[in-house]
Every structure is written in C-alpha cells, then in structure tokens.
PDB file of C-alpha atoms in Angstrom:
ATOM      1  CA  UNK A   1       4.100  -5.962 -83.985  1.00 44.00           C
ATOM      2  CA  UNK A   2       3.456  -2.590 -82.395  1.00 42.00           C
ATOM      3  CA  UNK A   3       1.700  -4.186 -79.436  1.00 41.00           C
ATOM      4  CA  UNK A   4       4.632  -6.526 -78.888  1.00 42.00           C
ATOM      5  CA  UNK A   5       7.129  -3.657 -78.860  1.00 39.00           C
ATOM      6  CA  UNK A   6       5.026  -1.664 -76.385  1.00 40.00           C
ATOM      7  CA  UNK A   7       4.833  -4.646 -74.042  1.00 41.00           C
ATOM      8  CA  UNK A   8       8.601  -5.083 -74.129  1.00 40.00           C
ATOM      9  CA  UNK A   9       9.124  -1.398 -73.473  1.00 44.00           C
ATOM     10  CA  UNK A  10       6.824  -1.427 -70.475  1.00 43.00           C
ATOM     11  CA  UNK A  11       8.637  -4.407 -69.006  1.00 43.00           C
ATOM     12  CA  UNK A  12      11.940  -2.643 -69.498  1.00 43.00           C
ATOM     13  CA  UNK A  13      10.804   0.447 -67.642  1.00 46.00           C
ATOM     14  CA  UNK A  14       9.384  -1.662 -64.797  1.00 46.00           C
ATOM     15  CA  UNK A  15      12.770  -3.302 -64.323  1.00 41.00           C
ATOM     16  CA  UNK A  16      14.636  -0.017 -63.799  1.00 53.00           C
ATOM     17  CA  UNK A  17      13.317   0.687 -60.284  1.00 54.00           C
ATOM     18  CA  UNK A  18      16.090   0.785 -57.680  1.00 78.00           C
ATOM     19  CA  UNK A  19      15.436  -1.074 -54.433  1.00 89.00           C
ATOM     20  CA  UNK A  20      16.589   0.648 -51.251  1.00 87.00           C
ATOM     21  CA  UNK A  21      19.970  -0.835 -50.248  1.00 91.00           C
ATOM     22  CA  UNK A  22      20.532  -2.327 -46.797  1.00 91.00           C
ATOM     23  CA  UNK A  23      23.550  -0.905 -44.963  1.00 94.00           C
ATOM     24  CA  UNK A  24      25.724  -3.185 -42.874  1.00 95.00           C
ATOM     25  CA  UNK A  25      25.971  -2.684 -39.129  1.00 96.00           C
ATOM     26  CA  UNK A  26      27.835   0.531 -38.223  1.00 96.00           C
ATOM     27  CA  UNK A  27      27.452   1.739 -41.787  1.00 97.00           C
ATOM     28  CA  UNK A  28      25.671   4.821 -43.141  1.00 97.00           C
ATOM     29  CA  UNK A  29      24.570   5.395 -46.736  1.00 97.00           C
ATOM     30  CA  UNK A  30      23.477   8.606 -48.467  1.00 96.00           C
ATOM     31  CA  UNK A  31      20.734   8.140 -51.089  1.00 95.00           C
ATOM     32  CA  UNK A  32      18.895  10.313 -53.577  1.00 93.00           C
ATOM     33  CA  UNK A  33      15.109  10.319 -53.959  1.00 90.00           C
ATOM     34  CA  UNK A  34      15.299   7.273 -56.261  1.00 92.00           C
ATOM     35  CA  UNK A  35      17.399   5.232 -53.792  1.00 93.00           C
ATOM     36  CA  UNK A  36      20.613   5.650 -55.778  1.00 93.00           C
ATOM     37  CA  UNK A  37      23.744   6.002 -53.672  1.00 93.00           C
ATOM     38  CA  UNK A  38      25.325   9.458 -53.765  1.00 93.00           C
ATOM     39  CA  UNK A  39      28.165  11.094 -51.891  1.00 91.00           C
ATOM     40  CA  UNK A  40      31.160   9.223 -50.495  1.00 93.00           C
ATOM     41  CA  UNK A  41      29.454   5.996 -49.381  1.00 95.00           C
ATOM     42  CA  UNK A  42      29.734   4.213 -47.060  1.00 96.00           C
ATOM     43  CA  UNK A  43      30.136   6.480 -44.020  1.00 97.00           C
ATOM     44  CA  UNK A  44      31.007   5.374 -40.504  1.00 95.00           C
ATOM     45  CA  UNK A  45      29.008   8.133 -38.806  1.00 95.00           C
ATOM     46  CA  UNK A  46      25.732   9.910 -39.405  1.00 96.00           C
ATOM     47  CA  UNK A  47      26.903  13.528 -39.283  1.00 95.00           C
ATOM     48  CA  UNK A  48      29.400  13.128 -42.144  1.00 96.00           C
ATOM     49  CA  UNK A  49      26.624  11.828 -44.390  1.00 96.00           C
ATOM     50  CA  UNK A  50      24.401  14.772 -43.440  1.00 95.00           C
ATOM     51  CA  UNK A  51      27.152  17.247 -44.218  1.00 94.00           C
ATOM     52  CA  UNK A  52      27.792  15.645 -47.614  1.00 94.00           C
ATOM     53  CA  UNK A  53      24.065  15.858 -48.381  1.00 93.00           C
ATOM     54  CA  UNK A  54      24.428  19.633 -48.579  1.00 89.00           C
ATOM     55  CA  UNK A  55      26.614  19.254 -51.666  1.00 84.00           C
ATOM     56  CA  UNK A  56      24.411  16.646 -53.358  1.00 86.00           C
ATOM     57  CA  UNK A  57      21.493  18.276 -55.150  1.00 81.00           C
ATOM     58  CA  UNK A  58      19.306  15.148 -55.055  1.00 86.00           C
ATOM     59  CA  UNK A  59      20.271  13.862 -51.597  1.00 88.00           C
ATOM     60  CA  UNK A  60      17.109  12.733 -49.829  1.00 92.00           C
ATOM     61  CA  UNK A  61      17.786   9.990 -47.248  1.00 96.00           C
ATOM     62  CA  UNK A  62      20.518   9.120 -44.760  1.00 97.00           C
ATOM     63  CA  UNK A  63      20.125   5.353 -44.320  1.00 97.00           C
ATOM     64  CA  UNK A  64      21.658   4.110 -41.074  1.00 98.00           C
ATOM     65  CA  UNK A  65      22.590   0.525 -40.225  1.00 98.00           C
ATOM     66  CA  UNK A  66      22.272  -0.884 -36.730  1.00 97.00           C
ATOM     67  CA  UNK A  67      24.911   0.015 -34.163  1.00 97.00           C
ATOM     68  CA  UNK A  68      25.836   2.512 -31.468  1.00 95.00           C
ATOM     69  CA  UNK A  69      26.859   5.832 -32.990  1.00 95.00           C
ATOM     70  CA  UNK A  70      28.770   7.852 -30.417  1.00 91.00           C
ATOM     71  CA  UNK A  71      27.630  11.224 -31.700  1.00 91.00           C
ATOM     72  CA  UNK A  72      24.863  13.759 -31.549  1.00 89.00           C
ATOM     73  CA  UNK A  73      23.353  14.781 -34.855  1.00 91.00           C
ATOM     74  CA  UNK A  74      22.573  18.235 -36.248  1.00 92.00           C
ATOM     75  CA  UNK A  75      20.249  18.416 -39.264  1.00 93.00           C
ATOM     76  CA  UNK A  76      20.273  21.635 -41.275  1.00 93.00           C
ATOM     77  CA  UNK A  77      19.344  20.229 -44.705  1.00 93.00           C
ATOM     78  CA  UNK A  78      15.748  20.875 -45.768  1.00 94.00           C
ATOM     79  CA  UNK A  79      13.700  17.784 -46.606  1.00 94.00           C
ATOM     80  CA  UNK A  80      16.272  15.274 -45.346  1.00 95.00           C
ATOM     81  CA  UNK A  81      15.120  11.939 -43.904  1.00 96.00           C
ATOM     82  CA  UNK A  82      17.169   9.996 -41.368  1.00 96.00           C
ATOM     83  CA  UNK A  83      16.052   6.375 -41.644  1.00 97.00           C
ATOM     84  CA  UNK A  84      17.109   3.805 -39.067  1.00 97.00           C
ATOM     85  CA  UNK A  85      16.829   0.013 -39.238  1.00 97.00           C
ATOM     86  CA  UNK A  86      13.419   0.082 -37.521  1.00 97.00           C
ATOM     87  CA  UNK A  87      11.778   2.674 -39.748  1.00 96.00           C
ATOM     88  CA  UNK A  88       8.050   2.070 -39.979  1.00 96.00           C
ATOM     89  CA  UNK A  89       7.977  -0.069 -36.808  1.00 96.00           C
ATOM     90  CA  UNK A  90       6.442   1.510 -33.705  1.00 96.00           C
ATOM     91  CA  UNK A  91       8.760   2.127 -30.763  1.00 94.00           C
ATOM     92  CA  UNK A  92       6.927  -0.341 -28.506  1.00 95.00           C
ATOM     93  CA  UNK A  93       6.631  -3.118 -31.105  1.00 95.00           C
ATOM     94  CA  UNK A  94       8.020  -6.616 -30.488  1.00 96.00           C
ATOM     95  CA  UNK A  95       8.981  -6.714 -34.150  1.00 97.00           C
ATOM     96  CA  UNK A  96      11.847  -4.245 -33.744  1.00 97.00           C
ATOM     97  CA  UNK A  97      15.278  -5.601 -34.568  1.00 96.00           C
ATOM     98  CA  UNK A  98      18.747  -4.330 -33.706  1.00 97.00           C
ATOM     99  CA  UNK A  99      18.720  -0.570 -33.132  1.00 96.00           C
ATOM    100  CA  UNK A 100      20.778   2.295 -34.485  1.00 97.00           C
ATOM    101  CA  UNK A 101      21.326   4.644 -31.555  1.00 94.00           C
ATOM    102  CA  UNK A 102      22.757   8.134 -31.225  1.00 92.00           C
ATOM    103  CA  UNK A 103      22.752  10.890 -28.608  1.00 86.00           C
ATOM    104  CA  UNK A 104      20.458  13.878 -28.676  1.00 81.00           C
ATOM    105  CA  UNK A 105      22.083  17.269 -28.366  1.00 80.00           C
ATOM    106  CA  UNK A 106      22.359  18.306 -32.002  1.00 83.00           C
ATOM    107  CA  UNK A 107      19.674  20.626 -33.357  1.00 88.00           C
ATOM    108  CA  UNK A 108      17.112  20.435 -36.164  1.00 92.00           C
ATOM    109  CA  UNK A 109      17.018  23.821 -37.859  1.00 92.00           C
ATOM    110  CA  UNK A 110      15.825  22.897 -41.364  1.00 93.00           C
ATOM    111  CA  UNK A 111      12.226  22.390 -42.476  1.00 95.00           C
ATOM    112  CA  UNK A 112      10.617  19.048 -43.359  1.00 95.00           C
ATOM    113  CA  UNK A 113      13.132  16.812 -41.571  1.00 95.00           C
ATOM    114  CA  UNK A 114      12.091  13.252 -40.649  1.00 95.00           C
ATOM    115  CA  UNK A 115      13.742  10.960 -38.088  1.00 95.00           C
ATOM    116  CA  UNK A 116      12.335   7.429 -38.330  1.00 96.00           C
ATOM    117  CA  UNK A 117      13.289   4.141 -36.658  1.00 96.00           C
ATOM    118  CA  UNK A 118      16.096   4.948 -34.206  1.00 96.00           C
ATOM    119  CA  UNK A 119      16.993   4.706 -30.550  1.00 93.00           C
ATOM    120  CA  UNK A 120      17.696   8.195 -29.202  1.00 89.00           C
ATOM    121  CA  UNK A 121      19.737   8.546 -26.042  1.00 82.00           C
ATOM    122  CA  UNK A 122      19.836  11.512 -23.744  1.00 71.00           C
ATOM    123  CA  UNK A 123      23.460  11.608 -22.635  1.00 54.00           C
ATOM    124  CA  UNK A 124      22.481  11.947 -18.982  1.00 45.00           C
ATOM    125  CA  UNK A 125      20.718   8.598 -19.267  1.00 41.00           C
ATOM    126  CA  UNK A 126      24.146   7.071 -19.834  1.00 41.00           C
ATOM    127  CA  UNK A 127      26.426   9.303 -17.763  1.00 39.00           C
ATOM    128  CA  UNK A 128      24.146  10.559 -14.994  1.00 42.00           C
ATOM    129  CA  UNK A 129      22.960  14.130 -14.413  1.00 44.00           C
ATOM    130  CA  UNK A 130      25.936  15.058 -12.215  1.00 49.00           C
ATOM    131  CA  UNK A 131      28.584  14.082 -14.738  1.00 44.00           C
ATOM    132  CA  UNK A 132      31.203  16.904 -14.734  1.00 40.00           C
ATOM    133  CA  UNK A 133      31.478  16.701 -18.520  1.00 40.00           C
ATOM    134  CA  UNK A 134      27.874  17.822 -18.935  1.00 40.00           C
ATOM    135  CA  UNK A 135      27.723  21.623 -18.892  1.00 43.00           C
ATOM    136  CA  UNK A 136      24.316  22.257 -20.457  1.00 51.00           C
ATOM    137  CA  UNK A 137      20.982  20.494 -20.740  1.00 51.00           C
ATOM    138  CA  UNK A 138      21.569  17.865 -23.438  1.00 60.00           C
ATOM    139  CA  UNK A 139      18.526  18.045 -25.675  1.00 72.00           C
ATOM    140  CA  UNK A 140      17.882  18.691 -29.347  1.00 81.00           C
ATOM    141  CA  UNK A 141      16.406  22.081 -30.206  1.00 84.00           C
ATOM    142  CA  UNK A 142      13.869  22.072 -33.052  1.00 89.00           C
ATOM    143  CA  UNK A 143      13.373  25.361 -34.913  1.00 89.00           C
ATOM    144  CA  UNK A 144      12.464  23.983 -38.365  1.00 91.00           C
ATOM    145  CA  UNK A 145       8.885  23.523 -39.528  1.00 93.00           C
ATOM    146  CA  UNK A 146       7.209  20.135 -40.046  1.00 94.00           C
ATOM    147  CA  UNK A 147       9.787  18.032 -38.240  1.00 93.00           C
ATOM    148  CA  UNK A 148       8.664  14.398 -37.821  1.00 93.00           C
ATOM    149  CA  UNK A 149      10.054  12.087 -35.124  1.00 93.00           C
ATOM    150  CA  UNK A 150       8.452   8.657 -35.311  1.00 93.00           C
ATOM    151  CA  UNK A 151       8.940   4.950 -34.606  1.00 94.00           C
ATOM    152  CA  UNK A 152      11.755   5.686 -32.186  1.00 92.00           C
ATOM    153  CA  UNK A 153      12.786   4.494 -28.725  1.00 91.00           C
ATOM    154  CA  UNK A 154      13.796   7.421 -26.508  1.00 84.00           C
ATOM    155  CA  UNK A 155      15.845   6.888 -23.342  1.00 78.00           C
ATOM    156  CA  UNK A 156      15.632  10.026 -21.211  1.00 72.00           C
ATOM    157  CA  UNK A 157      16.969  10.593 -17.684  1.00 66.00           C
ATOM    158  CA  UNK A 158      14.947  12.111 -14.842  1.00 62.00           C
ATOM    159  CA  UNK A 159      14.426  15.885 -15.150  1.00 63.00           C
ATOM    160  CA  UNK A 160      15.907  15.896 -18.664  1.00 65.00           C
ATOM    161  CA  UNK A 161      14.318  16.530 -22.060  1.00 71.00           C
ATOM    162  CA  UNK A 162      14.738  14.825 -25.399  1.00 76.00           C
ATOM    163  CA  UNK A 163      13.480  17.594 -27.675  1.00 83.00           C
ATOM    164  CA  UNK A 164      12.962  21.329 -27.086  1.00 83.00           C
ATOM    165  CA  UNK A 165      10.456  22.938 -29.451  1.00 87.00           C
ATOM    166  CA  UNK A 166      11.257  26.596 -30.040  1.00 86.00           C
ATOM    167  CA  UNK A 167       9.882  29.443 -32.141  1.00 86.00           C
ATOM    168  CA  UNK A 168       9.532  28.307 -35.752  1.00 88.00           C
ATOM    169  CA  UNK A 169       8.873  24.613 -35.048  1.00 90.00           C
ATOM    170  CA  UNK A 170       5.296  24.760 -36.355  1.00 93.00           C
ATOM    171  CA  UNK A 171       3.828  21.476 -37.529  1.00 94.00           C
ATOM    172  CA  UNK A 172       6.123  19.206 -35.508  1.00 93.00           C
ATOM    173  CA  UNK A 173       4.830  15.609 -35.324  1.00 93.00           C
ATOM    174  CA  UNK A 174       6.017  13.210 -32.607  1.00 91.00           C
ATOM    175  CA  UNK A 175       4.300   9.847 -32.983  1.00 92.00           C
ATOM    176  CA  UNK A 176       4.594   6.078 -32.479  1.00 94.00           C
ATOM    177  CA  UNK A 177       7.596   6.426 -30.166  1.00 91.00           C
ATOM    178  CA  UNK A 178       8.382   4.619 -26.918  1.00 90.00           C
ATOM    179  CA  UNK A 179       9.550   6.754 -24.003  1.00 84.00           C
ATOM    180  CA  UNK A 180      11.891   4.869 -21.652  1.00 80.00           C
ATOM    181  CA  UNK A 181      14.334   5.782 -18.894  1.00 69.00           C
ATOM    182  CA  UNK A 182      13.957   7.054 -15.344  1.00 62.00           C
ATOM    183  CA  UNK A 183      11.687   9.990 -16.111  1.00 57.00           C
ATOM    184  CA  UNK A 184      12.056  13.323 -17.845  1.00 55.00           C
ATOM    185  CA  UNK A 185      10.154  14.840 -20.728  1.00 60.00           C
ATOM    186  CA  UNK A 186       9.953  13.742 -24.340  1.00 61.00           C
ATOM    187  CA  UNK A 187       9.301  17.237 -25.644  1.00 64.00           C
ATOM    188  CA  UNK A 188       9.500  20.589 -23.887  1.00 59.00           C
ATOM    189  CA  UNK A 189       8.384  23.994 -25.099  1.00 59.00           C
ATOM    190  CA  UNK A 190      10.255  27.258 -25.422  1.00 54.00           C
ATOM    191  CA  UNK A 191      11.509  28.848 -22.196  1.00 53.00           C
ATOM    192  CA  UNK A 192      10.945  32.378 -20.998  1.00 52.00           C
ATOM    193  CA  UNK A 193       8.233  35.008 -21.412  1.00 53.00           C
ATOM    194  CA  UNK A 194       6.591  35.538 -24.769  1.00 51.00           C
ATOM    195  CA  UNK A 195       7.116  38.906 -26.457  1.00 53.00           C
ATOM    196  CA  UNK A 196       3.347  39.279 -26.518  1.00 58.00           C
ATOM    197  CA  UNK A 197       1.055  37.069 -24.383  1.00 53.00           C
ATOM    198  CA  UNK A 198      -1.366  36.929 -27.304  1.00 56.00           C
ATOM    199  CA  UNK A 199       1.249  35.493 -29.662  1.00 59.00           C
ATOM    200  CA  UNK A 200       1.177  31.757 -30.327  1.00 58.00           C
ATOM    201  CA  UNK A 201       4.798  31.004 -31.070  1.00 73.00           C
ATOM    202  CA  UNK A 202       4.325  27.335 -32.023  1.00 83.00           C
ATOM    203  CA  UNK A 203       1.344  26.090 -34.005  1.00 88.00           C
ATOM    204  CA  UNK A 204       0.101  22.737 -35.272  1.00 91.00           C
ATOM    205  CA  UNK A 205       2.190  20.438 -33.044  1.00 91.00           C
ATOM    206  CA  UNK A 206       0.942  16.831 -32.862  1.00 92.00           C
ATOM    207  CA  UNK A 207       2.141  14.434 -30.146  1.00 89.00           C
ATOM    208  CA  UNK A 208       0.128  11.238 -30.584  1.00 92.00           C
ATOM    209  CA  UNK A 209       0.214   7.447 -30.107  1.00 92.00           C
ATOM    210  CA  UNK A 210       3.385   7.389 -28.017  1.00 89.00           C
ATOM    211  CA  UNK A 211       4.062   4.902 -25.201  1.00 88.00           C
ATOM    212  CA  UNK A 212       5.292   6.244 -21.849  1.00 79.00           C
TER     213      UNK A 212
END
C-alpha cells in the first residue's frame, strides 16, 4: 500500500511542470523562472514587458513572438533573459524560422542579461547613415557584467556598430551570431584614453563562433 501511494505521488509531482508557452506573432509574454505567466500579459512591445519585470519579484524571461518591433530596447533588470523565436538556433542556421526583430540603441546596464534568438537591426541599416533623424551613433552600450548575446542575426550598416562595450562589461559573451549588412562592427570597445594605461577596463570578453 505504501509503495502504491508513493508511486502515485511521484506521478503527480511529475505532472506539475509548466511548459514554456508559445507567444503569437507580435506578442510578448513575461514569465517567471518556472515558465508561469506574470505581469500584464500579453504585451505588444518588448520594453513594456521589461519595465513590468521590475515589479515582479520572480520575473525571469521576456518571451517574444515573431514580428517587427519598431523599438529599441533598454535592459536594466538583473538576470533577465530576452528570448526570441529562434533561441538556441545559430544565426547562420537554415533551421531558423520567422524572426523577431528590434533596433539597437537601448543600453544593457544590468548584470547577467541574455539576448537569445533575435534579429537586431542597426537603424542606419534601414534609414541610411545620412538620415537627418539620426543624431548620434545608434548602438547599444553594455555596462553590465556577464551579458550574453547569442543565436542572433545582426544587420549593421557600414561604419556603424551594433554593441559598444564600456567599463564594467566584464564577462560579455557574443557567440553563434550572424553578422550581415554592408559592413560595420559587431562590437566596439570603449572610446577615449584610459585613466591609467596599465588598467584593463574590460576583462573576460569572449567573441566566438560568429559568422561574418
């Protein structure tokens, strides 16, 4: 009798796992670390979901459906993952499906942020470098530690940058991405003279297995 009850209990616990939901196109979901929906789902843009994550203690993942999101994204929530529809699929893979795309230009200031499975657009790749609406270099500044950008297609215009690594961005990992466009740089380093030539302002950066 005891063995039978234990077996039933184990089966019951096994059935409580929550599968990750699949957002519709142009839809964004905010999940906790057990894949439960939190916040005010569904969202129609990525930034609103990120901002709501700040008020959700267990918020862990912003799950983004395919579509063109006309926004740049700023991430200032520690440990947050932005997961696109092609998460886990290398940027140059033929297995990629419909993309979720957004513009670079927002910054990553929190630690342990992951961006996985998107198409990132440098706005000059769409508008051209002489567009009068573009006042500054449109790139995302990374100052948080252990940022991961992976499995992403990056469209960058000539002489532009996608990501600027600045002081504090130790441990950044950029991997399994495909670099497209007319030229430019996937990742640039901090500008200007160092306070002390012997100082190493950024440490532990890994840029590996990308396609250019």
